[in-house]
């Protein structure tokens, strides 16, 4: 391989095949950097030594594929390249074969800031670059470790179908028309949730799968429509065992892929605590800057905004902000839904703030601001103060440089709310998915106080990124039906959508629980790669289009007829 020749091999005759990374013509002598997945070796082609090879070498362009035979020689000391693993040697070429040519390149492999659409259009070239080679290899290495960990722990890889029925994970379904059953559709699974539960009912006891899940979502920077996840389920679940297994798996991935020891067991926070301290259900705990509560202290405040708000909370930032900086922060806070941003700046023995005059000595004393600090307030309903201060906290973590970039802080968030109210319909929706069981305390009464009810559900977070989550499931058909009912499903709907699940649960279902962890997101964190698409070999762009193949593409009218489909109108072109 091109990355292998070292001083120890000097004198050997070698054959190297690969791509032309660079060619330099030094009037007579031609140098070629030959690259394959393992690295680069320099070829030297001397017209006096091999005239035919030299003749050929003049016509070589970047990315031509070559096969070179020759003797590995040591470079003279002044030409040794200490930045190259093979920098002490070069191949003195006896014969050279041009295996295949390349048309002019749309971009050079070492070019920076190439437009992403162009990169995706020529993905096969893009993937030749070092960074993408590294990301894709890292991903494969990680998946290898995941498989080994799961198999060693006795989990069985079971494949589940891609053409299936809707599985509720809260996104829109992709549907596929059936030709054999005209007018009917398969849905692509948003996750194998129901099927993995059925493997438990079927007695397999421990299941895992590297599963592709399809979610027809509007795409943001950190979302794709086809996500890959490690999907896990176990019967007679033991939360400690499951958490420990996942922790060991991550420790192994970080150790083997990055040589980094991560601390286990991971910290655990309940949802309530995460929200209270960090204003988030996926807190980045690489830095402190916790939210503080001033609701009690401001009950009788002369500042009406404080006195009248359901919650008054604040961040204590170790910096005295200028007026201009505060104006910018206020603008951000408004984007996150705040009406304004009250502040107190403790600077040079004074308090700078338009609201200070409304605050009593007692209030100021309760805030206990120190010189060089700014207190930033949110006064609103509890949820809104979390949203605004949680987002502000993350922003300030970066802005005031509180985050240590080389840190990895993993944590579990547990005891999520079971339901949330859908804004438009006013209906209850499952916070996780409708198969999640209530915690022990809520089993008998979740339906009487759905707003307060807690689920036996958990998420795994690293550095403020949600890696995934899971829950313990409902294995009692009556309990499952009761949850469906609360979600507003009639009995007929329950039967048509989930009849098979209810039937299965009624035929000897074990208690079960599991988790799913996103492989794409995991690779991003592992590779320190901010672009989700760059940890996926063949991703689509943010409009769900693959610029390389042109997918999604049109189908012929004949094909539509076969499927029993008609167009509403001609698609726009
Ligand atoms: N099916 C869930 C998901 O895809 C994970 C789980 O509950 O195991 O998010």
Coordinates of C-alpha atoms in Angstrom, one line a residue, residues 27-570:
X27 CA 12.8 19.4 -16.3
X28 CA 13.6 15.8 -16.9
X29 CA 12.8 14.3 -13.4
X30 CA 9.1 13.8 -12.7
X31 CA 7.8 13.3 -9.2
X32 CA 4.4 11.8 -8.5
X33 CA 2.7 11.5 -5.1
X34 CA 0.8 8.3 -5.3
X35 CA -2.1 7.9 -2.9
X36 CA -4.4 5.1 -1.8
X37 CA -6.4 4.8 1.4
X38 CA -3.3 4.1 3.5
X39 CA -1.3 7.1 2.5
X40 CA 1.1 8.6 0.0
X41 CA 4.5 7.6 -1.4
X42 CA 6.6 9.7 -3.8
X43 CA 7.5 8.1 -7.1
X44 CA 10.6 9.4 -9.0
X45 CA 10.7 8.9 -12.7
X46 CA 14.1 9.5 -14.3
X47 CA 14.2 9.6 -18.1
X48 CA 17.7 8.2 -18.1
X49 CA 16.7 5.3 -16.0
X50 CA 13.4 4.5 -17.7
X51 CA 12.7 6.6 -20.8
X52 CA 9.3 4.9 -21.4
X53 CA 8.0 5.7 -18.0
X54 CA 9.2 9.3 -18.3
X55 CA 7.4 9.7 -21.6
X56 CA 4.2 8.5 -20.0
X57 CA 4.7 10.6 -16.8
X58 CA 4.6 13.9 -18.7
X59 CA 0.9 13.3 -19.6
X60 CA -0.2 12.4 -16.1
X61 CA -2.8 14.6 -14.4
X62 CA -4.2 14.6 -10.9
X63 CA -6.4 11.6 -10.0
X64 CA -5.1 9.4 -12.9
X65 CA -4.7 5.8 -11.6
X66 CA -1.2 4.4 -11.9
X67 CA 0.7 1.2 -11.2
X68 CA 4.4 1.6 -10.6
X69 CA 7.1 -0.9 -10.2
X70 CA 10.6 -0.1 -9.0
X71 CA 13.1 -0.1 -6.2
X72 CA 12.5 1.6 -2.9
X73 CA 15.4 4.0 -2.2
X74 CA 16.3 6.3 0.6
X75 CA 16.0 10.0 0.0
X76 CA 19.0 12.2 0.3
X77 CA 19.0 13.9 3.7
X78 CA 18.1 17.3 2.3
X79 CA 15.0 15.9 0.5
X80 CA 13.6 13.9 3.5
X81 CA 10.1 15.1 4.2
X82 CA 9.5 14.8 8.0
X83 CA 5.8 15.6 7.6
X84 CA 5.1 12.5 5.6
X85 CA 5.1 9.0 7.2
X86 CA 6.9 7.7 4.0
X87 CA 9.0 10.9 3.8
X88 CA 12.4 9.1 4.2
X89 CA 12.0 7.0 1.0
X90 CA 10.8 7.2 -2.6
X91 CA 10.1 4.6 -5.3
X92 CA 12.7 4.7 -8.2
X93 CA 10.4 3.7 -11.0
X94 CA 11.4 1.1 -13.5
X95 CA 8.1 0.7 -15.2
X96 CA 4.9 2.7 -15.1
X97 CA 1.4 1.7 -16.2
X98 CA -1.4 4.2 -16.8
X99 CA -4.3 2.2 -15.4
X100 CA -7.0 4.8 -15.9
X101 CA -7.4 8.5 -16.6
X102 CA -9.6 11.2 -15.1
X103 CA -11.5 14.0 -16.9
X104 CA -10.8 17.5 -15.6
X105 CA -11.7 17.7 -11.9
X106 CA -14.6 19.9 -10.8
X107 CA -12.5 20.7 -7.7
X108 CA -9.1 19.8 -6.4
X109 CA -9.0 17.4 -3.5
X110 CA -6.9 19.8 -1.4
X111 CA -9.1 22.8 -2.2
X112 CA -10.9 24.3 0.8
X113 CA -14.4 25.8 1.0
X114 CA -15.7 23.9 -2.0
X115 CA -19.4 24.5 -2.4
X116 CA -21.2 21.6 -0.7
X117 CA -23.6 21.0 -3.6
X118 CA -20.6 20.5 -5.9
X119 CA -19.0 18.2 -3.3
X120 CA -22.2 16.1 -3.1
X121 CA -22.6 16.1 -6.9
X122 CA -19.1 14.5 -7.2
X123 CA -19.3 12.6 -3.9
X124 CA -16.9 9.9 -5.1
X125 CA -14.2 12.5 -5.4
X126 CA -15.2 14.2 -2.2
X127 CA -14.9 10.9 -0.4
X128 CA -11.3 10.6 -1.5
X129 CA -10.3 13.5 0.7
X130 CA -8.5 12.8 4.0
X131 CA -11.3 14.2 6.3
X132 CA -14.0 12.1 4.7
X133 CA -11.9 9.0 4.5
X134 CA -11.2 9.5 8.2
X135 CA -14.9 10.1 9.2
X136 CA -16.2 7.1 7.2
X137 CA -13.5 4.8 8.6
X138 CA -14.1 6.1 12.2
X139 CA -17.8 5.3 11.7
X140 CA -17.0 1.8 10.5
X141 CA -14.6 1.2 13.4
X142 CA -17.3 2.4 15.8
X143 CA -20.0 0.2 14.4
X144 CA -17.6 -2.7 14.7
X145 CA -17.1 -2.0 18.4
X146 CA -20.8 -1.6 18.9
X147 CA -21.5 -5.0 17.3
X148 CA -18.8 -6.7 19.3
X149 CA -20.1 -5.2 22.6
X150 CA -23.7 -6.2 21.9
X151 CA -22.8 -9.7 20.8
X152 CA -20.5 -10.3 23.8
X153 CA -23.4 -9.2 26.0
X154 CA -25.7 -11.8 24.4
X155 CA -27.8 -9.6 22.2
X156 CA -29.0 -11.1 18.9
X157 CA -28.9 -9.2 15.6
X158 CA -32.4 -9.4 14.2
X159 CA -33.3 -7.7 11.0
X160 CA -36.8 -6.1 10.7
X161 CA -38.6 -5.0 7.5
X162 CA -38.2 -1.7 5.8
X163 CA -41.7 -1.9 4.2
X164 CA -44.0 -1.8 7.1
X165 CA -46.8 0.1 8.9
X166 CA -46.6 3.5 10.4
X167 CA -44.6 3.5 13.7
X168 CA -45.2 6.5 15.8
X169 CA -42.0 8.4 16.7
X170 CA -43.5 11.8 16.1
X171 CA -42.3 12.5 12.6
X172 CA -44.2 12.2 9.3
X173 CA -44.0 8.8 7.5
X174 CA -42.5 8.1 4.2
X175 CA -45.0 5.9 2.3
X176 CA -44.5 3.5 -0.6
X177 CA -47.4 2.5 -2.8
X178 CA -48.1 -1.2 -3.2
X179 CA -48.5 -2.4 -6.8
X180 CA -49.9 -5.8 -5.7
X181 CA -52.4 -4.2 -3.3
X182 CA -53.5 -1.2 -5.3
X183 CA -54.5 1.8 -3.3
X184 CA -52.6 0.6 -0.2
X185 CA -49.3 1.9 1.1
X186 CA -46.4 0.7 3.2
X187 CA -44.8 3.1 5.6
X188 CA -41.1 3.1 6.1
X189 CA -40.3 2.6 9.8
X190 CA -39.6 5.7 11.8
X191 CA -38.0 3.1 14.1
X192 CA -38.3 -0.7 14.6
X193 CA -40.0 0.0 17.9
X194 CA -43.1 -2.3 17.7
X195 CA -41.1 -5.0 15.9
X196 CA -38.4 -5.1 18.5
X197 CA -41.1 -5.4 21.2
X198 CA -42.5 -8.3 19.3
X199 CA -39.1 -10.0 19.3
X200 CA -39.3 -9.9 23.0
X201 CA -42.8 -11.3 23.0
X202 CA -41.3 -14.0 20.7
X203 CA -38.9 -14.9 23.4
X204 CA -35.6 -13.7 21.9
X205 CA -34.8 -11.9 25.2
X206 CA -32.0 -9.6 23.9
X207 CA -32.2 -7.9 20.5
X208 CA -30.1 -5.4 18.7
X209 CA -29.9 -4.0 15.2
X210 CA -28.0 -1.3 13.4
X211 CA -31.3 0.0 12.0
X212 CA -32.1 2.6 9.4
X213 CA -35.1 4.7 10.4
X214 CA -36.9 7.0 8.0
X215 CA -38.4 10.3 9.2
X216 CA -39.9 12.7 6.8
X217 CA -38.9 15.9 8.6
X218 CA -38.1 19.4 7.6
X219 CA -34.4 19.3 7.6
X220 CA -32.1 21.4 9.8
X221 CA -28.4 21.4 10.0
X222 CA -28.4 18.5 12.4
X223 CA -31.1 16.3 10.8
X224 CA -31.3 13.9 8.0
X225 CA -34.3 11.8 6.8
X226 CA -32.5 8.5 7.0
X227 CA -31.0 8.0 10.4
X228 CA -29.0 5.0 11.4
X229 CA -29.4 3.9 15.0
X230 CA -28.2 1.2 17.3
X231 CA -31.5 -0.2 18.4
X232 CA -31.7 -2.3 21.5
X233 CA -34.4 -4.2 23.5
X234 CA -34.3 -6.6 26.4
X235 CA -36.8 -8.7 28.3
X236 CA -37.1 -8.5 32.1
X237 CA -35.1 -5.3 31.8
X238 CA -32.7 -4.1 34.4
X239 CA -32.0 -0.4 34.1
X240 CA -28.7 -0.6 35.8
X241 CA -27.5 -3.4 33.5
X242 CA -28.7 -1.5 30.4
X243 CA -27.1 1.8 31.5
X244 CA -23.8 0.1 32.4
X245 CA -23.7 -1.8 29.1
X246 CA -24.1 1.5 27.2
X247 CA -21.5 3.2 29.3
X248 CA -19.1 0.4 28.7
X249 CA -19.7 0.6 25.0
X250 CA -19.1 4.3 24.9
X251 CA -16.0 4.0 27.0
X252 CA -14.7 1.3 24.6
X253 CA -15.5 3.4 21.5
X254 CA -13.7 6.4 22.9
X255 CA -10.8 4.4 24.1
X256 CA -10.3 2.4 20.9
X257 CA -11.1 5.1 18.4
X258 CA -9.6 8.2 20.1
X259 CA -7.4 6.8 22.9
X260 CA -9.4 8.8 25.4
X261 CA -10.6 7.5 28.8
X262 CA -14.1 8.7 29.6
X263 CA -15.4 8.6 33.1
X264 CA -18.1 6.0 34.0
X265 CA -20.6 5.7 35.4
X266 CA -22.2 8.7 33.7
X267 CA -23.9 11.4 35.8
X268 CA -27.7 11.1 36.1
X269 CA -30.1 14.0 36.3
X270 CA -33.9 13.8 36.4
X271 CA -35.7 15.8 33.7
X272 CA -36.9 18.1 36.5
X273 CA -33.3 18.7 37.7
X274 CA -31.9 19.2 34.2
X275 CA -34.6 21.8 33.5
X276 CA -34.2 23.5 36.8
X277 CA -30.4 23.8 36.7
X278 CA -29.7 24.1 33.0
X279 CA -33.0 25.1 31.4
X280 CA -32.7 22.1 29.0
X281 CA -33.5 18.4 28.7
X282 CA -30.1 17.9 27.1
X283 CA -27.8 20.0 29.2
X284 CA -24.2 20.7 28.1
X285 CA -22.4 20.2 31.5
X286 CA -18.9 21.0 30.3
X287 CA -19.4 24.3 32.0
X288 CA -21.4 25.4 35.1
X289 CA -23.3 28.6 34.6
X290 CA -26.4 27.2 36.2
X291 CA -29.8 28.9 36.3
X292 CA -30.8 30.5 39.6
X293 CA -34.3 31.1 40.9
X294 CA -35.5 34.5 42.1
X295 CA -39.2 33.8 42.1
X296 CA -39.6 33.9 45.8
X297 CA -37.3 36.9 46.3
X298 CA -39.2 39.0 43.8
X299 CA -42.8 38.2 44.9
X300 CA -43.4 41.7 46.3
X301 CA -41.2 43.5 43.8
X302 CA -42.0 47.0 42.7
X303 CA -40.8 45.9 39.3
X304 CA -44.1 44.6 37.9
X305 CA -42.6 42.3 35.4
X306 CA -40.9 40.3 38.2
X307 CA -43.8 40.5 40.6
X308 CA -46.4 39.2 38.1
X309 CA -44.4 36.5 36.5
X310 CA -44.9 32.8 37.2
X311 CA -41.2 32.4 37.4
X312 CA -38.2 34.7 37.7
X313 CA -34.9 33.1 37.0
X314 CA -31.5 34.4 36.1
X315 CA -28.0 33.5 34.9
X316 CA -25.0 34.8 36.8
X317 CA -22.4 35.5 34.1
X318 CA -18.8 36.1 35.2
X319 CA -18.4 39.2 33.0
X320 CA -19.5 42.8 33.2
X321 CA -21.2 43.3 29.8
X322 CA -21.2 46.6 28.0
X323 CA -24.4 48.3 26.8
X324 CA -23.8 47.1 23.2
X325 CA -23.2 43.6 24.3
X326 CA -26.4 43.6 26.4
X327 CA -28.4 44.9 23.4
X328 CA -27.2 42.0 21.3
X329 CA -28.0 39.5 24.0
X330 CA -31.5 41.0 24.3
X331 CA -32.0 40.6 20.6
X332 CA -31.1 36.9 20.9
X333 CA -33.4 36.5 23.9
X334 CA -36.2 37.9 21.9
X335 CA -35.6 35.4 19.1
X336 CA -36.0 32.7 21.7
X337 CA -39.3 34.2 22.7
X338 CA -38.5 36.6 25.6
X339 CA -40.2 39.9 25.7
X340 CA -37.1 41.6 26.9
X341 CA -33.9 40.9 28.9
X342 CA -33.6 42.6 32.3
X343 CA -30.1 42.7 33.7
X344 CA -28.0 43.9 36.5
X345 CA -24.3 44.6 35.8
X346 CA -22.0 44.8 38.8
X347 CA -19.2 46.9 37.6
X348 CA -16.6 49.0 39.6
X349 CA -18.6 49.1 42.8
X350 CA -21.8 50.2 41.0
X351 CA -24.9 48.5 39.7
X352 CA -25.6 49.4 36.0
X353 CA -29.3 48.6 35.2
X354 CA -32.5 50.3 34.2
X355 CA -34.4 48.2 36.7
X356 CA -32.2 48.6 39.7
X357 CA -34.2 51.6 40.9
X358 CA -37.3 49.4 41.2
X359 CA -35.5 46.8 43.3
X360 CA -35.4 46.9 47.1
X361 CA -32.3 46.4 49.1
X362 CA -33.6 43.0 50.1
X363 CA -34.0 42.0 46.5
X364 CA -30.5 43.2 45.6
X365 CA -29.1 41.4 48.6
X366 CA -30.9 38.2 47.6
X367 CA -29.2 38.3 44.2
X368 CA -25.8 38.8 45.8
X369 CA -24.1 40.1 42.6
X370 CA -20.4 40.4 42.8
X371 CA -18.2 42.9 41.0
X372 CA -17.5 41.9 37.5
X373 CA -20.7 39.9 37.1
X374 CA -23.8 40.4 35.0
X375 CA -27.2 38.9 36.1
X376 CA -29.5 38.2 33.2
X377 CA -33.1 37.7 34.0
X378 CA -36.1 35.9 32.4
X379 CA -39.5 36.5 33.9
X380 CA -42.3 34.5 32.3
X381 CA -44.0 31.1 32.6
X382 CA -41.6 28.5 33.9
X383 CA -41.3 26.8 30.5
X384 CA -40.4 30.0 28.7
X385 CA -37.8 31.0 31.3
X386 CA -36.1 27.6 30.7
X387 CA -36.2 28.0 26.9
X388 CA -34.7 31.5 27.0
X389 CA -32.1 31.1 29.7
X390 CA -31.2 27.6 28.5
X391 CA -30.4 28.9 25.0
X392 CA -28.7 32.0 26.5
X393 CA -26.6 29.8 28.7
X394 CA -25.3 27.8 25.7
X395 CA -24.6 30.9 23.8
X396 CA -22.7 32.5 26.6
X397 CA -20.8 29.2 27.2
X398 CA -19.3 29.7 23.8
X399 CA -19.2 33.5 23.8
X400 CA -17.5 33.9 27.2
X401 CA -15.4 30.9 26.5
X402 CA -16.5 28.7 29.4
X403 CA -16.5 25.4 27.4
X404 CA -13.6 23.2 27.2
X405 CA -13.7 21.8 23.7
X406 CA -11.7 18.6 24.4
X407 CA -14.0 17.5 27.1
X408 CA -16.7 14.9 26.8
X409 CA -19.4 15.0 29.4
X410 CA -21.9 12.1 29.1
X411 CA -25.0 12.1 31.2
X412 CA -28.4 10.4 31.5
X413 CA -31.6 12.4 31.8
X414 CA -34.3 10.3 33.4
X415 CA -38.0 10.6 34.5
X416 CA -39.3 12.5 31.5
X417 CA -42.9 13.7 31.4
X418 CA -45.1 11.1 29.9
X419 CA -47.2 13.4 27.8
X420 CA -47.3 16.8 26.3
X421 CA -50.2 18.9 25.1
X422 CA -50.2 19.4 21.3
X423 CA -50.5 23.1 20.6
X424 CA -52.9 23.0 17.7
X425 CA -55.3 20.2 18.6
X426 CA -55.0 20.5 22.3
X427 CA -54.7 16.8 22.5
X428 CA -52.2 14.8 24.6
X429 CA -49.3 13.3 22.7
X430 CA -46.7 10.9 24.0
X431 CA -43.5 12.7 24.9
X432 CA -41.4 9.6 24.0
X433 CA -43.7 7.2 22.1
X434 CA -47.0 5.7 23.2
X435 CA -45.5 2.3 24.3
X436 CA -43.5 3.9 27.1
X437 CA -44.6 2.9 30.5
X438 CA -45.3 5.3 33.4
X439 CA -43.0 5.2 36.4
X440 CA -44.1 3.0 39.3
X441 CA -45.6 5.9 41.2
X442 CA -47.7 6.9 38.1
X443 CA -48.9 3.5 37.0
X444 CA -52.3 3.7 38.6
X445 CA -53.0 7.4 38.0
X446 CA -51.2 8.7 35.0
X447 CA -54.6 9.2 33.2
X448 CA -56.0 11.4 36.0
X449 CA -53.1 13.9 35.9
X450 CA -51.5 13.4 32.5
X451 CA -49.7 16.8 32.7
X452 CA -47.7 15.7 35.8
X453 CA -47.3 12.0 34.9
X454 CA -43.7 10.7 34.6
X455 CA -42.5 8.1 32.2
X456 CA -39.9 5.4 32.8
X457 CA -37.9 7.0 30.0
X458 CA -34.3 8.2 29.6
X459 CA -32.0 10.0 27.2
X460 CA -28.3 9.8 26.8
X461 CA -26.6 13.2 26.3
X462 CA -23.0 14.1 25.4
X463 CA -21.8 17.8 25.5
X464 CA -25.4 19.0 25.0
X465 CA -26.1 16.6 22.1
X466 CA -28.9 14.0 22.4
X467 CA -27.3 10.7 21.4
X468 CA -30.6 8.8 21.8
X469 CA -33.0 7.5 24.3
X470 CA -35.3 4.7 25.4
X471 CA -37.7 3.6 27.9
X472 CA -39.3 0.7 29.7
X473 CA -42.4 -0.5 27.8
X474 CA -45.9 -1.3 28.5
X475 CA -46.4 -5.1 28.3
X476 CA -50.0 -5.2 29.7
X477 CA -52.6 -4.9 26.9
X478 CA -55.1 -3.1 29.2
X479 CA -52.5 -0.5 30.2
X480 CA -51.5 0.0 26.6
X481 CA -55.1 0.5 25.5
X482 CA -55.6 3.0 28.3
X483 CA -52.7 5.1 27.0
X484 CA -54.0 4.9 23.5
X485 CA -57.3 6.1 24.8
X486 CA -55.8 9.0 26.6
X487 CA -54.0 9.9 23.3
X488 CA -57.5 10.2 21.8
X489 CA -57.6 7.0 19.9
X490 CA -60.9 5.3 19.5
X491 CA -61.1 1.5 20.0
X492 CA -61.5 1.1 16.2
X493 CA -58.4 3.2 15.6
X494 CA -56.5 1.2 18.2
X495 CA -57.5 -2.0 16.4
X496 CA -56.6 -0.8 12.9
X497 CA -53.3 0.8 13.8
X498 CA -52.0 -1.4 16.7
X499 CA -54.4 -4.4 16.9
X500 CA -51.5 -6.8 16.2
X501 CA -49.5 -5.3 19.1
X502 CA -52.4 -5.5 21.5
X503 CA -53.0 -9.1 20.4
X504 CA -49.3 -9.9 21.0
X505 CA -49.3 -8.3 24.4
X506 CA -52.3 -10.5 25.3
X507 CA -50.4 -13.7 24.6
X508 CA -47.7 -13.8 27.2
X509 CA -45.6 -10.7 27.0
X510 CA -42.6 -10.2 29.2
X511 CA -41.7 -6.9 30.8
X512 CA -39.3 -5.1 28.4
X513 CA -37.2 -2.1 27.8
X514 CA -34.6 -0.7 25.5
X515 CA -32.9 2.2 23.9
X516 CA -31.9 3.6 20.5
X517 CA -28.8 5.6 19.9
X518 CA -28.1 7.6 16.8
X519 CA -25.0 6.4 14.9
X520 CA -24.7 9.6 12.7
X521 CA -24.8 11.9 15.7
X522 CA -22.4 9.6 17.6
X523 CA -19.9 9.8 14.7
X524 CA -20.1 13.6 14.6
X525 CA -19.2 13.9 18.2
X526 CA -16.5 11.3 17.9
X527 CA -14.9 12.9 14.8
X528 CA -15.5 16.4 16.1
X529 CA -17.3 17.0 12.8
X530 CA -19.9 19.8 12.8
X531 CA -21.5 18.7 9.5
X532 CA -23.8 15.8 9.9
X533 CA -23.6 15.0 6.1
X534 CA -19.9 14.6 6.4
X535 CA -20.2 11.5 8.5
X536 CA -22.5 9.8 6.0
X537 CA -21.1 8.4 2.8
X538 CA -23.9 9.4 0.5
X539 CA -26.1 12.0 2.1
X540 CA -28.8 14.1 0.7
X541 CA -28.8 17.9 0.9
X542 CA -31.1 19.9 3.2
X543 CA -33.9 19.8 0.6
X544 CA -33.8 16.0 0.7
X545 CA -32.2 15.9 -2.7
X546 CA -29.2 13.8 -3.8
X547 CA -27.3 16.1 -6.2
X548 CA -25.3 13.1 -7.3
X549 CA -28.0 10.8 -8.6
X550 CA -30.8 13.4 -8.8
X551 CA -33.0 11.5 -6.4
X552 CA -35.9 11.9 -5.9
X553 CA -36.7 11.6 -9.5
X554 CA -39.9 11.4 -11.6
X555 CA -41.7 8.2 -12.6
X556 CA -43.4 7.5 -15.8
X557 CA -47.2 7.7 -16.2
X558 CA -47.3 4.0 -17.0
X559 CA -45.6 3.3 -13.7
X560 CA -48.2 5.5 -11.9
X561 CA -51.0 3.6 -13.5
X562 CA -49.5 0.3 -12.5
X563 CA -49.5 1.6 -8.9
X564 CA -53.0 2.9 -9.2
X565 CA -51.9 6.5 -8.7
X566 CA -52.8 9.7 -10.5
X567 CA -51.1 13.1 -10.5
X568 CA -52.9 16.0 -9.1
X569 CA -51.1 18.3 -11.4
X570 CA -47.9 18.3 -13.5

